[in-house]
Coordinates of C-alpha atoms and ligand atoms in Angstrom, one line a residue:
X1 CA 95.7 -55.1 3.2
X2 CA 94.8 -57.6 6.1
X3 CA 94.3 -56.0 9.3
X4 CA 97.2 -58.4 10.8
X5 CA 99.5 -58.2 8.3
X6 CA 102.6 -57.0 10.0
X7 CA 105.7 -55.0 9.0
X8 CA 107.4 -57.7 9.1
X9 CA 104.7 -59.7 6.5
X10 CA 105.4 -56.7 4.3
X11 CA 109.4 -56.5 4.4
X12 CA 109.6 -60.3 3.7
X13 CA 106.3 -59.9 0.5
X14 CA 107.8 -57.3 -0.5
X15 CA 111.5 -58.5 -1.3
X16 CA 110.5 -61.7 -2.8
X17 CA 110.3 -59.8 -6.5
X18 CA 113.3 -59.3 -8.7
X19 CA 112.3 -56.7 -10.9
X20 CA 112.6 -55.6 -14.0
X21 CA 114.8 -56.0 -17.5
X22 CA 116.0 -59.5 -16.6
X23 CA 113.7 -62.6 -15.9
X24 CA 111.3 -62.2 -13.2
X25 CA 112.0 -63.9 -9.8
X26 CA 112.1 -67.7 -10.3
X27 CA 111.2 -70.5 -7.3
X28 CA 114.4 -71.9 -6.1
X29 CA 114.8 -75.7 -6.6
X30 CA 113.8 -78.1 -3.1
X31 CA 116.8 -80.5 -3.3
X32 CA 115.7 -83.8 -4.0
X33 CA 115.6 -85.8 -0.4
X34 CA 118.0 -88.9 -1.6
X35 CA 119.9 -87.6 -4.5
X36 CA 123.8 -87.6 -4.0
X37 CA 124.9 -83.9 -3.6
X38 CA 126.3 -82.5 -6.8
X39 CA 126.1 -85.5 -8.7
X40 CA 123.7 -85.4 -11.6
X41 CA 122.4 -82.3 -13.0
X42 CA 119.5 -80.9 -11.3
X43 CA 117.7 -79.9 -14.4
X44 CA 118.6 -84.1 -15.4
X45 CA 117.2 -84.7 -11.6
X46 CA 120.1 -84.8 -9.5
X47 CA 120.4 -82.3 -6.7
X48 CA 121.0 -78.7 -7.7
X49 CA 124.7 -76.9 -6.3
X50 CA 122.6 -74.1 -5.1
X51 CA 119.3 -74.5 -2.9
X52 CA 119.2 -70.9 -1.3
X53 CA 117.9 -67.9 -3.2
X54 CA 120.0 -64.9 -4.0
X55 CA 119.7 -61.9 -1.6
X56 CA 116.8 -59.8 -2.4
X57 CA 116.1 -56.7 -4.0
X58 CA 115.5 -53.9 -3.4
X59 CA 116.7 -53.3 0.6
X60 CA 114.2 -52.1 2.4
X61 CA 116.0 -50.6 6.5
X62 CA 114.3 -48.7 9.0
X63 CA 115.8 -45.8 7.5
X64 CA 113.4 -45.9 4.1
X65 CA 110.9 -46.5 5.9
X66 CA 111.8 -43.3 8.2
X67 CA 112.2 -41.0 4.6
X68 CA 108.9 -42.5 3.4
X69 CA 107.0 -41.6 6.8
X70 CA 108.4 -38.0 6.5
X71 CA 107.1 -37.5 3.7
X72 CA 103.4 -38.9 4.3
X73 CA 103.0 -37.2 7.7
X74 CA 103.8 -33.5 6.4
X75 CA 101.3 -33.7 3.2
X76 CA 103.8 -32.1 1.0
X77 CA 103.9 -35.1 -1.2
X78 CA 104.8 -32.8 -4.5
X79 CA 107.9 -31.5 -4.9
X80 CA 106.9 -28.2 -5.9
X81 CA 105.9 -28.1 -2.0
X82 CA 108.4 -29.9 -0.9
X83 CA 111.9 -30.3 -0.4
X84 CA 113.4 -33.8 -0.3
X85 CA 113.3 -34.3 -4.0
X86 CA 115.8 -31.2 -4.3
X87 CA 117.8 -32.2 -1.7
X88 CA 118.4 -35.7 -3.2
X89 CA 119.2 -33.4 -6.2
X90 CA 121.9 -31.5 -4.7
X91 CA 123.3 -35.1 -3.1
X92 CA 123.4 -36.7 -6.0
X93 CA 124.8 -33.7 -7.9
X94 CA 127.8 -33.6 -5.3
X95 CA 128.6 -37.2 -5.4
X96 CA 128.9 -37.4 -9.0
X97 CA 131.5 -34.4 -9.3
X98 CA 128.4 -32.9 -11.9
X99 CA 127.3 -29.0 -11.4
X100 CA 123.5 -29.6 -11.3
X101 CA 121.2 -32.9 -11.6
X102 CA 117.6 -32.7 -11.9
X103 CA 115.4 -35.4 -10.8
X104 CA 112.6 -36.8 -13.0
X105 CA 109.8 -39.6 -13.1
X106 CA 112.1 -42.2 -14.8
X107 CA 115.2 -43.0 -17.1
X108 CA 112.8 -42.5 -20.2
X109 CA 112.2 -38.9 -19.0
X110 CA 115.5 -37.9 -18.2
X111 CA 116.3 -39.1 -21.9
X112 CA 113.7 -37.6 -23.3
X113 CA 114.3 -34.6 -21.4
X114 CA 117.5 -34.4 -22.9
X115 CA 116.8 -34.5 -26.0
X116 CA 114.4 -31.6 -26.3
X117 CA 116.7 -29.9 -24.5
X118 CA 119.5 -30.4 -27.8
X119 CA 116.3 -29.8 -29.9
X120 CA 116.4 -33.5 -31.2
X121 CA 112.9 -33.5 -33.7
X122 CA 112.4 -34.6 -36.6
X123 CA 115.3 -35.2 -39.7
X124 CA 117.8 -35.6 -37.3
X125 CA 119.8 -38.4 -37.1
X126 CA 121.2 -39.6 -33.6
X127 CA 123.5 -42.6 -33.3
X128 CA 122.8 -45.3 -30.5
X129 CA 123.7 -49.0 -30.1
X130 CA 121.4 -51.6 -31.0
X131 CA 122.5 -53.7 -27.3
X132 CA 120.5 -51.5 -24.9
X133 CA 117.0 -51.0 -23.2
X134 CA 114.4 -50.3 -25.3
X135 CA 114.1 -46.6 -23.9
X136 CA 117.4 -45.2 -25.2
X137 CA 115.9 -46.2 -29.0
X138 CA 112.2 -45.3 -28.0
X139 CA 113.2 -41.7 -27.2
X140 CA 114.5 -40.6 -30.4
X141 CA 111.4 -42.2 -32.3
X142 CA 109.1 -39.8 -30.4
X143 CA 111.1 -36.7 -31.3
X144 CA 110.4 -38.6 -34.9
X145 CA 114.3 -38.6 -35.5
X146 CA 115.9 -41.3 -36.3
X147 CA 117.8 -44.0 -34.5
X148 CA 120.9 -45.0 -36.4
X149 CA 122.8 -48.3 -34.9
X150 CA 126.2 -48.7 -34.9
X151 CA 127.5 -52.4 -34.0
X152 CA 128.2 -53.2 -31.0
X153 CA 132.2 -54.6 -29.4
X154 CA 131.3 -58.0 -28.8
X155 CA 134.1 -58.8 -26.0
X156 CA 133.0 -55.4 -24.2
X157 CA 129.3 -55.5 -25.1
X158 CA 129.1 -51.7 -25.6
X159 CA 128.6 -49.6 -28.9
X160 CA 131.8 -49.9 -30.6
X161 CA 132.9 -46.8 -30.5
X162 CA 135.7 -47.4 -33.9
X163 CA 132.7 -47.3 -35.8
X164 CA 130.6 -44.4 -34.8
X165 CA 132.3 -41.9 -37.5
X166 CA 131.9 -44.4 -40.5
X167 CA 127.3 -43.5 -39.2
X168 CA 127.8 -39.9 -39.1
X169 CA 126.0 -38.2 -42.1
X170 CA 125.1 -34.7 -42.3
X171 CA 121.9 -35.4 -40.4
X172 CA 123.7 -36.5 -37.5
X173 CA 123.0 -34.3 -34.5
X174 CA 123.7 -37.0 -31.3
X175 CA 125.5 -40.0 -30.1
X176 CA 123.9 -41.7 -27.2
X177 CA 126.2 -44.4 -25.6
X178 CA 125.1 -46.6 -23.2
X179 CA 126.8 -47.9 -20.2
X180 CA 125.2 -51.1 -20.7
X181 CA 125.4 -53.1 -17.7
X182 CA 127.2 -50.3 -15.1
X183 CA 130.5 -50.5 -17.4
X184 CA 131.9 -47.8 -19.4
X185 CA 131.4 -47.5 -23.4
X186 CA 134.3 -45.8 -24.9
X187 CA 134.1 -42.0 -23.8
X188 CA 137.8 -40.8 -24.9
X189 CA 136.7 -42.2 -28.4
X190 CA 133.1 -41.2 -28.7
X191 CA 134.1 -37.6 -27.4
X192 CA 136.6 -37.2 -30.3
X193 CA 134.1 -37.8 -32.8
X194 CA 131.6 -35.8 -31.4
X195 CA 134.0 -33.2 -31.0
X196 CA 135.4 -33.2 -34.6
X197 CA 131.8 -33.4 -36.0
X198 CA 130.7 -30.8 -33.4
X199 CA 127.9 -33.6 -31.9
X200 CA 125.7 -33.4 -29.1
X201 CA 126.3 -36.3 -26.6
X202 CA 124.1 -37.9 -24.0
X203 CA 125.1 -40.6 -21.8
X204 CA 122.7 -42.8 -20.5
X205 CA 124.2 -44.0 -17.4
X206 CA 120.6 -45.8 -16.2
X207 CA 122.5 -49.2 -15.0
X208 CA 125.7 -47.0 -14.4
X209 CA 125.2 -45.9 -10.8
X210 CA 128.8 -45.0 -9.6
X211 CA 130.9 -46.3 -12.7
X212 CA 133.5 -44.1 -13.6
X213 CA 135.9 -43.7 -16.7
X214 CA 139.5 -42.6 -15.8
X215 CA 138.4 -41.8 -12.4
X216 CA 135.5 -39.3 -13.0
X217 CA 132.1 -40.5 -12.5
X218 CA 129.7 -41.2 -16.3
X219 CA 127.1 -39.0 -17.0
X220 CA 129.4 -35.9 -16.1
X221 CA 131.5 -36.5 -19.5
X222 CA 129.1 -35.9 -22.1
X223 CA 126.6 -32.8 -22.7
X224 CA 124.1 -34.5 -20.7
X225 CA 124.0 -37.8 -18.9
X226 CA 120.7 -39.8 -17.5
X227 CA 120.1 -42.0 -14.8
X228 CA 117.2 -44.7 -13.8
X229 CA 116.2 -44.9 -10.5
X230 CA 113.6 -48.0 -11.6
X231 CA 113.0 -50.7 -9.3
X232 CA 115.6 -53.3 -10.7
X233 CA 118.4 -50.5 -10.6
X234 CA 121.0 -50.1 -8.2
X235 CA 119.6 -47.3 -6.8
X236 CA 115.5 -47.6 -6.6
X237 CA 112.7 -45.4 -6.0
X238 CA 110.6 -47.8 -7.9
X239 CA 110.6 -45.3 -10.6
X240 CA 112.7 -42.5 -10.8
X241 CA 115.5 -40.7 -13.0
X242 CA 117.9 -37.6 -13.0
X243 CA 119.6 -35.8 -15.5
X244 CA 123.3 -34.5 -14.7
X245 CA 124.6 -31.9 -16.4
X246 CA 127.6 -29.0 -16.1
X247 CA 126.3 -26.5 -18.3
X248 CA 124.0 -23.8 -16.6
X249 CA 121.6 -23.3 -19.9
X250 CA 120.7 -27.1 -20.3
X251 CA 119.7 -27.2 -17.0
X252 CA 117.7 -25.0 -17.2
X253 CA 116.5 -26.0 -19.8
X254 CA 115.7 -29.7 -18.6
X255 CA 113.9 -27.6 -15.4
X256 CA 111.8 -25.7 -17.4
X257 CA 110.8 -28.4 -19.8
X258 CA 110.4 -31.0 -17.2
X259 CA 107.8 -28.3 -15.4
X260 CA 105.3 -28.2 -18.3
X261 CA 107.5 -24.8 -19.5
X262 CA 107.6 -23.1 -16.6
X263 CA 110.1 -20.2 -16.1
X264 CA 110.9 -21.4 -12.5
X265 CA 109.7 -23.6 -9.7
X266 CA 106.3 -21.5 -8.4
X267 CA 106.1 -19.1 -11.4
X268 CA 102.5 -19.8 -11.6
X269 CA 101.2 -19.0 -15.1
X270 CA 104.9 -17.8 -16.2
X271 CA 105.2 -20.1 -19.2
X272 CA 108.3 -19.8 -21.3
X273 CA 108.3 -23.2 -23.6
X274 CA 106.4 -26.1 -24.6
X275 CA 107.2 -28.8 -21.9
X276 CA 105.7 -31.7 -19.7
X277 CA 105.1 -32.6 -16.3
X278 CA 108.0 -35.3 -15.9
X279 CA 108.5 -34.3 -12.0
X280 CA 110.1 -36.3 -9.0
X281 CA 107.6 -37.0 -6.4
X282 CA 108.8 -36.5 -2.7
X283 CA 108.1 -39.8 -2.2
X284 CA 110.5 -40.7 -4.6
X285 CA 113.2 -38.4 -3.5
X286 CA 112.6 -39.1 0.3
X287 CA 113.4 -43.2 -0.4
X288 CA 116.3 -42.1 -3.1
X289 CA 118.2 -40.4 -0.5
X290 CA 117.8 -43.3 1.7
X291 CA 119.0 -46.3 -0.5
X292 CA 121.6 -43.6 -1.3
X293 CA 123.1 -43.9 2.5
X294 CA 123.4 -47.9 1.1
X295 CA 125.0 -47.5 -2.4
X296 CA 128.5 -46.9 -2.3
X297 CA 129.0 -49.9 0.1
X298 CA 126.8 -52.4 -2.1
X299 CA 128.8 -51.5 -5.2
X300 CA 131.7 -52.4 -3.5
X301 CA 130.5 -56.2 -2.6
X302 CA 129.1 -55.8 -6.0
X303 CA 132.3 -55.6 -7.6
X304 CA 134.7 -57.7 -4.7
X305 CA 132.3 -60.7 -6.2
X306 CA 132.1 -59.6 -9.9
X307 CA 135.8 -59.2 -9.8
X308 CA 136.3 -63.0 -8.1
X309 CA 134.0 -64.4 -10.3
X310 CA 135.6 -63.1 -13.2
X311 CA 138.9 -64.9 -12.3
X312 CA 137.2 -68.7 -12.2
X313 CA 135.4 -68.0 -15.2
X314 CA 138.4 -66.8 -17.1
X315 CA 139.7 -70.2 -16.2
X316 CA 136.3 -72.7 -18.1
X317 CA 136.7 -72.6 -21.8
X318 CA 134.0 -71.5 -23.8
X319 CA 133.1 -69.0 -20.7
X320 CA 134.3 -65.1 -21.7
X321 CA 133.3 -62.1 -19.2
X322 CA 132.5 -59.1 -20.7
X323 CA 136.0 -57.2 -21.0
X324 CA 136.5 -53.8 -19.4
X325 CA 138.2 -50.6 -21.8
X326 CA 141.5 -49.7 -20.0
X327 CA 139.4 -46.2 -18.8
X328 CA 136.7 -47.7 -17.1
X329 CA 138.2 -47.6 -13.7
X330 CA 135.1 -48.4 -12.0
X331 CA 132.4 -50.8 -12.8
X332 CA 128.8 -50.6 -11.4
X333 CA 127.7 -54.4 -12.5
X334 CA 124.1 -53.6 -12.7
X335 CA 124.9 -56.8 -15.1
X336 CA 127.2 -59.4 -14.7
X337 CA 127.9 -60.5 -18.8
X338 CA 129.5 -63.4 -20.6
X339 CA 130.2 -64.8 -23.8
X340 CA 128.9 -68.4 -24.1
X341 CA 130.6 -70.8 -26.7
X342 CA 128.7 -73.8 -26.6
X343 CA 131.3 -75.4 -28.7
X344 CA 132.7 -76.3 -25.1
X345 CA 129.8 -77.5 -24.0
X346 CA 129.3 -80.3 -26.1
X347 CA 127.4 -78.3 -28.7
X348 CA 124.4 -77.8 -26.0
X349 CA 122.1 -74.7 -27.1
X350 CA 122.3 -71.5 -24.5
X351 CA 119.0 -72.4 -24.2
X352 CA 119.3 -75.3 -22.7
X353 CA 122.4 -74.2 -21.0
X354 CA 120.4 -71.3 -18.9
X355 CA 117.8 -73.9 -18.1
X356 CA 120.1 -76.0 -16.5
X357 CA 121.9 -73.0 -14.0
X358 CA 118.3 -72.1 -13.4
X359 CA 118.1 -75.7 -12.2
X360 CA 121.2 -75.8 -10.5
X361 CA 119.8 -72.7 -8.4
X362 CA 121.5 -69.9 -10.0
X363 CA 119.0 -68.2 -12.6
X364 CA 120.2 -66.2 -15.7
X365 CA 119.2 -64.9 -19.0
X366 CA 120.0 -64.5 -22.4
X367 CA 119.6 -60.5 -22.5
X368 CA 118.7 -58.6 -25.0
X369 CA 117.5 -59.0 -28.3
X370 CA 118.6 -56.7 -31.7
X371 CA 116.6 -53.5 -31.4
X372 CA 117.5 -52.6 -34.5
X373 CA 115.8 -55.7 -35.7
X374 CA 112.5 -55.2 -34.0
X375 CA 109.5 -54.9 -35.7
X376 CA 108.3 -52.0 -33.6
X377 CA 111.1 -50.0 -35.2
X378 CA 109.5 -50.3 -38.4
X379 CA 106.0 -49.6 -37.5
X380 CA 107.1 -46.6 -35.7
X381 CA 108.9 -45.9 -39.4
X382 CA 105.8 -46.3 -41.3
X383 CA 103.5 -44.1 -38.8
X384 CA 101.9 -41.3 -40.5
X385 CA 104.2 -38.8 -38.8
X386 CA 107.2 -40.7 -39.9
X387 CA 105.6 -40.8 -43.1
X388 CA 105.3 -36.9 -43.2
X389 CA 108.8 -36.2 -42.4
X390 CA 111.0 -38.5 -44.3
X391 CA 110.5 -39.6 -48.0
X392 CA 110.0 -43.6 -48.8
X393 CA 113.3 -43.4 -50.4
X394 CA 115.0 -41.9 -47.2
X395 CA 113.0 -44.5 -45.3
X396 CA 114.5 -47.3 -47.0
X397 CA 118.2 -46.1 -47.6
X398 CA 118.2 -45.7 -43.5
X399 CA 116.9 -49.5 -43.1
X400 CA 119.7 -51.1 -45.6
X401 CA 122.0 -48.8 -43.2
X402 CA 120.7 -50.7 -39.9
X403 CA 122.7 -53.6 -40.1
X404 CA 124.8 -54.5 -36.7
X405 CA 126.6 -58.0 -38.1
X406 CA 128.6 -58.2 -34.6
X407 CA 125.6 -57.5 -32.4
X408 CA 123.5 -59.9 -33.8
X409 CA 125.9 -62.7 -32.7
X410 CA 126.3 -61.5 -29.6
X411 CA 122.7 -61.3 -29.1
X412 CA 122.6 -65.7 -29.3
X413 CA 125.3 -65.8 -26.8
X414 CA 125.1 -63.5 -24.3
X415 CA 124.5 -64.6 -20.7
X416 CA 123.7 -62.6 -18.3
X417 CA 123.7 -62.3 -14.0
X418 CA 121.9 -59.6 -12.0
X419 CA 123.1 -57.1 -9.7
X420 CA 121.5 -59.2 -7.1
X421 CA 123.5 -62.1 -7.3
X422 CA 126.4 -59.7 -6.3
X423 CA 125.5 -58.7 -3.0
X424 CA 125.6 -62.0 -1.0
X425 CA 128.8 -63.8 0.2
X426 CA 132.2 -65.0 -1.7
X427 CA 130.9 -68.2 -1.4
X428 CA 128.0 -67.9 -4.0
X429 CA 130.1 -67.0 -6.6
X430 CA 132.1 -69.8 -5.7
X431 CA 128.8 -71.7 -6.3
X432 CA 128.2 -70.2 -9.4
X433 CA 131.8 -71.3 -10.8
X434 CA 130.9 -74.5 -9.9
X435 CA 127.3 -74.8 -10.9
X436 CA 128.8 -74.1 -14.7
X437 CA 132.1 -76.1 -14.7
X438 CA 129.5 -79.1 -13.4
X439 CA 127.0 -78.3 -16.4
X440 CA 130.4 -79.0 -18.5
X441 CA 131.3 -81.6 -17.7
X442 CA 127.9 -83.3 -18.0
X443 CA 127.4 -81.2 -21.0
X444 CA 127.1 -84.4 -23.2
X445 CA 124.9 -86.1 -21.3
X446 CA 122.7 -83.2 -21.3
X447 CA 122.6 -82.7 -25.1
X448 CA 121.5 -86.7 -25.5
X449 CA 118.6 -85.8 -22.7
X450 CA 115.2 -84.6 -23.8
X451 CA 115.6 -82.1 -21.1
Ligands
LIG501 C1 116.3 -48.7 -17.3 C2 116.9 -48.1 -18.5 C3 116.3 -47.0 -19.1 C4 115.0 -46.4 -18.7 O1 114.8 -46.2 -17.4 P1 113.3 -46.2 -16.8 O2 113.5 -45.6 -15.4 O3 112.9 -47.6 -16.7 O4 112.4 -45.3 -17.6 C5 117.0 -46.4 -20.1 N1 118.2 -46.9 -20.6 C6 118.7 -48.0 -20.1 C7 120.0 -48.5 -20.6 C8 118.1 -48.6 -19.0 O5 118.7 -49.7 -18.5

């Protein structure tokens, strides 16, 4: 670091990223000094609607910087030494209505926590959705079980619950549903199966911060839910993740294992289990419980915008927000999601379409790709410990069962906003509205255009 570099050098560097699953932060168009405003497409060279970037992420106050100095100055920067990481343990525990939460390095660990802790290995069979982050699939590989997809609800963009019982076989020992995007997949449903077939289930709430279905908070309805705390979450400690649980024995479970087997915190050699080292650092839990004094009133803007912007885009054809279930009664929008029908945009590719909101100033992405058509999935089915496990013939009836018709489509026209985007004034999603409804109506032109 430069010797002159300043605080304020650092806060300002320091925002400038968007992070994580969606695109990386993009420059913001200059308009064009003589061109007309909002006359010709910007990505066509007219002057974009938008010239001034989304507010950043994360939010850095004096506070975090306060929690962070704590820690440093004391030299207790384990948690085993410490005690910030427990305390944001107990806070977050409390706000979620959950008995016990237990912090860990990431989403991935909490998940992974979890499932050792329902003594996911190998044979089993644990149903997931193929629209999620890579993690929620990778997880059940390395217990070497296997990841069966059920097809995701295309207006909702979550697992579709109705057809979770047609994927249960006798192998079946979990259901992870996502929360994909900070709504709620469909617990009342999933929970009946799960109870009828005596399932385990895990949420993973990691971009569910705060969402709620019927009024309690995710991650407290299943056996276990898990939450991210990485940097492009609502809640960041760069990297970070808990897992929230009611029942005493899984928790202390998830302890133990998470503390390379230990009995209890400071038990020395008193090793009960095989585990891992997948602790909180104070750092980590000094800075949580700081973005945490920000939280509730960010999701708030976050869904005062989502919630306007939903009504303008209900209104352009071709344009279909992500629809809620009737028992989410609270939406996090970690993502903002659409249908795209470029049959009402003169035929013009989502390709093209993101390209020219990027232009117009407002960037976006076409999410996810089918997980369960990725070829990792099959090398990780034709390792030599897969190999071990499951017969060739058990290996191929599970691929021919992979198929997610539904999710596939949705995977070419999806479109997806960022939490960021959320955060800043009325009048940016009044901008946004009107960066796509301009995009239409030039939509034909664009298609004729080499751009
Ligand atoms: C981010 C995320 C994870 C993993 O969390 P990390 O903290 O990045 O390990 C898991 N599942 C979903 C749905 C996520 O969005």
């Amino acid at each position: 670091m430069k010797s002159n570099f300043t605080r304020r050098d650092f806060l300002g560097s320091a925002v400038g990223v968007a992070a994580g699953l969606v695109a990386p932060g993009r420059a913001f168009p200059k308009a064009p000094a003589k061109a007309p405003a909002g006359a010709g497409l910007a990505v066509l060279g007219g002057s974009p609607v938008r010239t001034k970037p989304f507010p950043s992420w994360p939010v850095i106050e004096q506070n975090d910087e306060k929690g962070w100095m704590q820690v440093l100055m004391t030299g207790k920067w384990n948690r085993l030494d410490g005690h910030f990481a427990h305390q944001f343990e107990t806070t977050w525990a409390r706000l979620l209505g959950a008995k016990y939460a237990l912090a860990t390095a990431s989403g991935t660990t909490a998940l992974l926590t979890s499932a050792n802790a329902l003594g996911i290995g190998p044979g089993d069979e644990v149903i997931v959705p193929p629209y999620t982050f890579v993690a929620t699939v990778n997880i059940v590989l390395l217990q070497h079980a296997l990841p069966v997809f059920v097809d995701t609800d295309p207006e909702t963009f979550q697992i579709d619950a109705r057809k979770v019982e047609a994927a249960i076989t006798k192998r079946t020992r979990c259901i992870i549903p996502v929360h994909l995007g900070g709504s709620a997949a469909d617990i009342d449903t999933i929970l009946g199966v799960s109870k009828r077939h005596k399932l385990f289930v895990i949420e993973d709430a990691c971009q569910a911060h705060l969402a709620e279905w019927r009024h309690k908070k995710v991650s407290t309805l299943g056996d276990l839910g898990c939450f991210s705390f990485q940097a492009s979450k609502n809640l960041n400690s760069g990297e970070g993740g808990a897992v929230l649980t009611n029942d005493q024995s899984l928790y202390e479970y998830c302890l133990s294992f998470h503390n390379q087997g230990r009995g209890r915190y400071n038990s020395g050699f008193g090793y009960v289990r095989n585990g891992a080292n997948f602790r909180m650092t104070e750092f980590q839990g000094a800075l949580l419980l700081q973005q945490l004094t920000r939280l509730e009133a960010q999701s708030r803007v976050r869904t005062e915008n989502a919630e306007y912007l939903t009504k303008q885009l209900k209104e352009i054809p071709g344009i279909l927000p992500a629809r809620m279930y009737d028992g989410c009664t609270r939406n996090a929008y970690h993502l903002y999601m659409f249908n795209y029908d470029s049959a009402h945009f003169a035929g013009l590719p989502r390709s093209k379409f993101l390209k020219a909101l990027d232009a117009e100033g407002v960037p976006a992405s076409g999410g996810y790709t089918p997980l369960n058509k990725e070829p990792f999935l099959k090398e990780a089915l034709g390792s030599r410990a897969f190999k071990a496990i499951y017969t060739q013939k058990e290996l191929d009836e599970y691929e021919e069962r992979n198929q997610c018709p539904e999710n596939d489509k949705l995977c070419e026209r999806a479109v997806w906003f960022t939490q960021t985007m959320f955060l800043g004034p009325r009048s940016d999603m009044d901008q946004i509205a009107e960066a796509i409804r301009k995009i239409q109506k030039q939509a034909g032109e664009l298609v004729r255009s080499q751009a």
